[in-house]
């Protein structure tokens, strides 16, 4: 092996590895700044528009994710006054089949429901009728959910 080959193997190879690591780091930094803007832009689109813009087939809304948050009017006393009725009415929605699953957020004093409702307006009005909603103590962010649309490719559906 010549000296030139040894230099190329020992010096150039680590350098090319360094270049790869620098390129990877540059890509990571770029994605750090670009991805949030892309996510925000996608979030602003209606669900059907977001799927279409990604080239994914449209899917129906089959559930709604409802993420509750306390309003600025919420105080321990105000919440305590309506909480017993809130629990009864929430159980009633569960027994009616409108609430499929319910969780508590561990990072906040709030609830998360997976609703067996397919219409955002119906979900909004249903949750607004709960005692905390009527008292303007809780609001919900509603996110329509549907089947995982990329799975259509497995079923032999024509790709777009």
mmCIF file of C-alpha atoms in Angstrom:
data_model
loop_
_atom_site.group_PDB
_atom_site.id
_atom_site.type_symbol
_atom_site.label_atom_id
_atom_site.label_comp_id
_atom_site.label_asym_id
_atom_site.label_seq_id
_atom_site.Cartn_x
_atom_site.Cartn_y
_atom_site.Cartn_z
ATOM 1 C CA UNK A 1 0.000 0.000 0.000
ATOM 2 C CA UNK A 2 1.433 3.360 -0.944
ATOM 3 C CA UNK A 3 1.673 6.356 1.360
ATOM 4 C CA UNK A 4 -0.965 8.170 -0.721
ATOM 5 C CA UNK A 5 -3.432 5.278 -0.281
ATOM 6 C CA UNK A 6 -2.741 5.132 3.453
ATOM 7 C CA UNK A 7 -3.384 8.877 3.750
ATOM 8 C CA UNK A 8 -6.576 8.558 1.745
ATOM 9 C CA UNK A 9 -7.774 5.636 3.871
ATOM 10 C CA UNK A 10 -6.804 7.084 7.248
ATOM 11 C CA UNK A 11 -7.367 10.785 6.663
ATOM 12 C CA UNK A 12 -9.952 11.067 3.944
ATOM 13 C CA UNK A 13 -12.319 8.422 5.261
ATOM 14 C CA UNK A 14 -12.753 10.093 8.658
ATOM 15 C CA UNK A 15 -13.108 13.402 6.860
ATOM 16 C CA UNK A 16 -15.896 12.034 4.671
ATOM 17 C CA UNK A 17 -17.503 10.664 7.848
ATOM 18 C CA UNK A 18 -17.178 14.123 9.344
ATOM 19 C CA UNK A 19 -18.777 15.629 6.240
ATOM 20 C CA UNK A 20 -21.656 13.167 6.512
ATOM 21 C CA UNK A 21 -22.135 14.048 10.184
ATOM 22 C CA UNK A 22 -22.040 17.778 9.363
ATOM 23 C CA UNK A 23 -24.562 17.306 6.562
ATOM 24 C CA UNK A 24 -26.810 15.335 8.899
ATOM 25 C CA UNK A 25 -26.521 18.036 11.561
ATOM 26 C CA UNK A 26 -27.309 20.746 8.994
ATOM 27 C CA UNK A 27 -30.378 18.795 7.884
ATOM 28 C CA UNK A 28 -31.502 18.385 11.501
ATOM 29 C CA UNK A 29 -31.125 22.116 12.143
ATOM 30 C CA UNK A 30 -33.028 22.936 8.949
ATOM 31 C CA UNK A 31 -35.845 20.558 9.888
ATOM 32 C CA UNK A 32 -35.987 22.073 13.363
ATOM 33 C CA UNK A 33 -36.875 25.415 11.841
ATOM 34 C CA UNK A 34 -38.912 24.238 8.846
ATOM 35 C CA UNK A 35 -40.964 21.392 10.398
ATOM 36 C CA UNK A 36 -42.899 23.594 12.858
ATOM 37 C CA UNK A 37 -43.865 25.959 10.042
ATOM 38 C CA UNK A 38 -44.936 22.998 7.905
ATOM 39 C CA UNK A 39 -46.909 21.505 10.796
ATOM 40 C CA UNK A 40 -48.626 24.832 11.437
ATOM 41 C CA UNK A 41 -49.515 25.176 7.771
ATOM 42 C CA UNK A 42 -50.924 21.646 7.708
ATOM 43 C CA UNK A 43 -52.890 22.232 10.913
ATOM 44 C CA UNK A 44 -54.534 25.279 9.350
ATOM 45 C CA UNK A 45 -55.943 23.150 6.528
ATOM 46 C CA UNK A 46 -59.236 21.350 6.805
ATOM 47 C CA UNK A 47 -58.720 17.597 7.340
ATOM 48 C CA UNK A 48 -59.752 16.719 3.784
ATOM 49 C CA UNK A 49 -57.416 19.385 2.384
ATOM 50 C CA UNK A 50 -54.524 18.152 4.526
ATOM 51 C CA UNK A 51 -54.969 14.567 3.302
ATOM 52 C CA UNK A 52 -55.286 15.666 -0.309
ATOM 53 C CA UNK A 53 -52.239 17.933 -0.091
ATOM 54 C CA UNK A 54 -50.189 14.940 1.082
ATOM 55 C CA UNK A 55 -51.523 12.756 -1.727
ATOM 56 C CA UNK A 56 -53.458 10.532 0.668
ATOM 57 C CA UNK A 57 -56.947 9.223 -0.005
ATOM 58 C CA UNK A 58 -59.752 10.873 1.908
ATOM 59 C CA UNK A 59 -61.226 8.951 4.819
ATOM 60 C CA UNK A 60 -64.399 9.443 6.831
ATOM 61 C CA UNK A 61 -64.393 10.864 10.338
ATOM 62 C CA UNK A 62 -65.054 7.922 12.628
ATOM 63 C CA UNK A 63 -64.244 9.432 16.027
ATOM 64 C CA UNK A 64 -63.470 12.821 17.515
ATOM 65 C CA UNK A 65 -60.666 13.463 19.963
ATOM 66 C CA UNK A 66 -61.804 16.057 22.512
ATOM 67 C CA UNK A 67 -59.085 17.667 24.608
ATOM 68 C CA UNK A 68 -60.493 19.683 27.477
ATOM 69 C CA UNK A 69 -58.902 22.746 29.012
ATOM 70 C CA UNK A 70 -59.990 24.881 31.896
ATOM 71 C CA UNK A 71 -60.945 28.467 31.096
ATOM 72 C CA UNK A 72 -59.730 31.569 32.889
ATOM 73 C CA UNK A 73 -62.981 31.561 34.905
ATOM 74 C CA UNK A 74 -62.114 28.208 36.488
ATOM 75 C CA UNK A 75 -61.431 28.257 40.204
ATOM 76 C CA UNK A 76 -61.412 25.348 42.641
ATOM 77 C CA UNK A 77 -64.651 26.618 44.185
ATOM 78 C CA UNK A 78 -66.427 27.072 40.863
ATOM 79 C CA UNK A 79 -65.346 23.644 39.640
ATOM 80 C CA UNK A 80 -66.249 21.968 42.943
ATOM 81 C CA UNK A 81 -69.753 23.382 42.785
ATOM 82 C CA UNK A 82 -70.565 21.667 39.483
ATOM 83 C CA UNK A 83 -68.247 18.643 39.580
ATOM 84 C CA UNK A 84 -70.767 16.126 41.009
ATOM 85 C CA UNK A 85 -73.245 16.888 38.211
ATOM 86 C CA UNK A 86 -70.401 16.944 35.658
ATOM 87 C CA UNK A 87 -69.435 13.411 36.633
ATOM 88 C CA UNK A 88 -73.049 12.163 36.436
ATOM 89 C CA UNK A 89 -73.613 13.777 33.024
ATOM 90 C CA UNK A 90 -70.288 12.450 31.700
ATOM 91 C CA UNK A 91 -71.186 8.920 32.829
ATOM 92 C CA UNK A 92 -74.553 9.344 31.091
ATOM 93 C CA UNK A 93 -72.765 10.240 27.824
ATOM 94 C CA UNK A 94 -70.575 7.169 28.266
ATOM 95 C CA UNK A 95 -73.599 4.909 28.851
ATOM 96 C CA UNK A 96 -75.307 6.434 25.773
ATOM 97 C CA UNK A 97 -72.254 5.446 23.723
ATOM 98 C CA UNK A 98 -71.226 9.023 22.898
ATOM 99 C CA UNK A 99 -67.990 8.760 24.908
ATOM 100 C CA UNK A 100 -65.935 5.739 23.902
ATOM 101 C CA UNK A 101 -62.895 6.344 26.109
ATOM 102 C CA UNK A 102 -61.961 8.919 28.705
ATOM 103 C CA UNK A 103 -58.667 9.893 30.194
ATOM 104 C CA UNK A 104 -57.141 12.508 32.435
ATOM 105 C CA UNK A 105 -54.216 14.551 31.197
ATOM 106 C CA UNK A 106 -51.325 13.944 33.537
ATOM 107 C CA UNK A 107 -49.638 17.217 32.609
ATOM 108 C CA UNK A 108 -52.718 19.394 33.264
ATOM 109 C CA UNK A 109 -55.946 19.318 35.240
ATOM 110 C CA UNK A 110 -58.059 18.322 32.277
ATOM 111 C CA UNK A 111 -59.776 15.476 30.455
ATOM 112 C CA UNK A 112 -59.419 13.809 27.081
ATOM 113 C CA UNK A 113 -62.345 12.009 25.475
ATOM 114 C CA UNK A 114 -62.520 9.849 22.389
ATOM 115 C CA UNK A 115 -66.049 10.437 21.168
ATOM 116 C CA UNK A 116 -68.206 8.084 19.112
ATOM 117 C CA UNK A 117 -69.414 11.124 17.203
ATOM 118 C CA UNK A 118 -68.540 11.896 13.599
ATOM 119 C CA UNK A 119 -69.775 15.485 13.312
ATOM 120 C CA UNK A 120 -67.731 18.309 14.858
ATOM 121 C CA UNK A 121 -70.795 20.481 15.472
ATOM 122 C CA UNK A 122 -72.579 17.662 17.301
ATOM 123 C CA UNK A 123 -69.474 17.007 19.410
ATOM 124 C CA UNK A 124 -69.139 20.703 20.224
ATOM 125 C CA UNK A 125 -72.776 21.053 21.293
ATOM 126 C CA UNK A 126 -72.722 17.780 23.259
ATOM 127 C CA UNK A 127 -69.683 18.843 25.295
ATOM 128 C CA UNK A 128 -70.966 22.414 25.721
ATOM 129 C CA UNK A 129 -74.032 20.985 27.493
ATOM 130 C CA UNK A 130 -71.943 19.425 30.247
ATOM 131 C CA UNK A 131 -72.079 21.471 33.481
ATOM 132 C CA UNK A 132 -68.475 22.720 33.208
ATOM 133 C CA UNK A 133 -69.176 23.836 29.644
ATOM 134 C CA UNK A 134 -72.452 25.565 30.565
ATOM 135 C CA UNK A 135 -70.646 27.393 33.396
ATOM 136 C CA UNK A 136 -67.871 28.461 30.955
ATOM 137 C CA UNK A 137 -65.297 26.626 33.075
ATOM 138 C CA UNK A 138 -64.062 24.190 30.399
ATOM 139 C CA UNK A 139 -63.583 24.295 26.635
ATOM 140 C CA UNK A 140 -62.604 21.551 24.232
ATOM 141 C CA UNK A 141 -60.279 21.359 21.278
ATOM 142 C CA UNK A 142 -61.873 18.935 18.823
ATOM 143 C CA UNK A 143 -59.838 16.854 16.396
ATOM 144 C CA UNK A 144 -61.576 14.645 13.813
ATOM 145 C CA UNK A 145 -60.088 11.151 13.554
ATOM 146 C CA UNK A 146 -60.407 8.593 10.790
ATOM 147 C CA UNK A 147 -58.874 5.389 9.500
ATOM 148 C CA UNK A 148 -55.170 5.488 8.764
ATOM 149 C CA UNK A 149 -55.354 6.502 5.111
ATOM 150 C CA UNK A 150 -51.918 5.242 3.967
ATOM 151 C CA UNK A 151 -53.170 1.729 4.698
ATOM 152 C CA UNK A 152 -55.300 2.022 1.551
ATOM 153 C CA UNK A 153 -52.135 1.214 -0.375
ATOM 154 C CA UNK A 154 -52.150 -2.271 1.192
ATOM 155 C CA UNK A 155 -55.673 -2.952 0.014
ATOM 156 C CA UNK A 156 -54.787 -2.589 -3.636
ATOM 157 C CA UNK A 157 -56.420 0.826 -3.993
ATOM 158 C CA UNK A 158 -54.918 2.842 -6.839
ATOM 159 C CA UNK A 159 -52.349 5.317 -5.590
ATOM 160 C CA UNK A 160 -52.778 8.996 -6.344
#
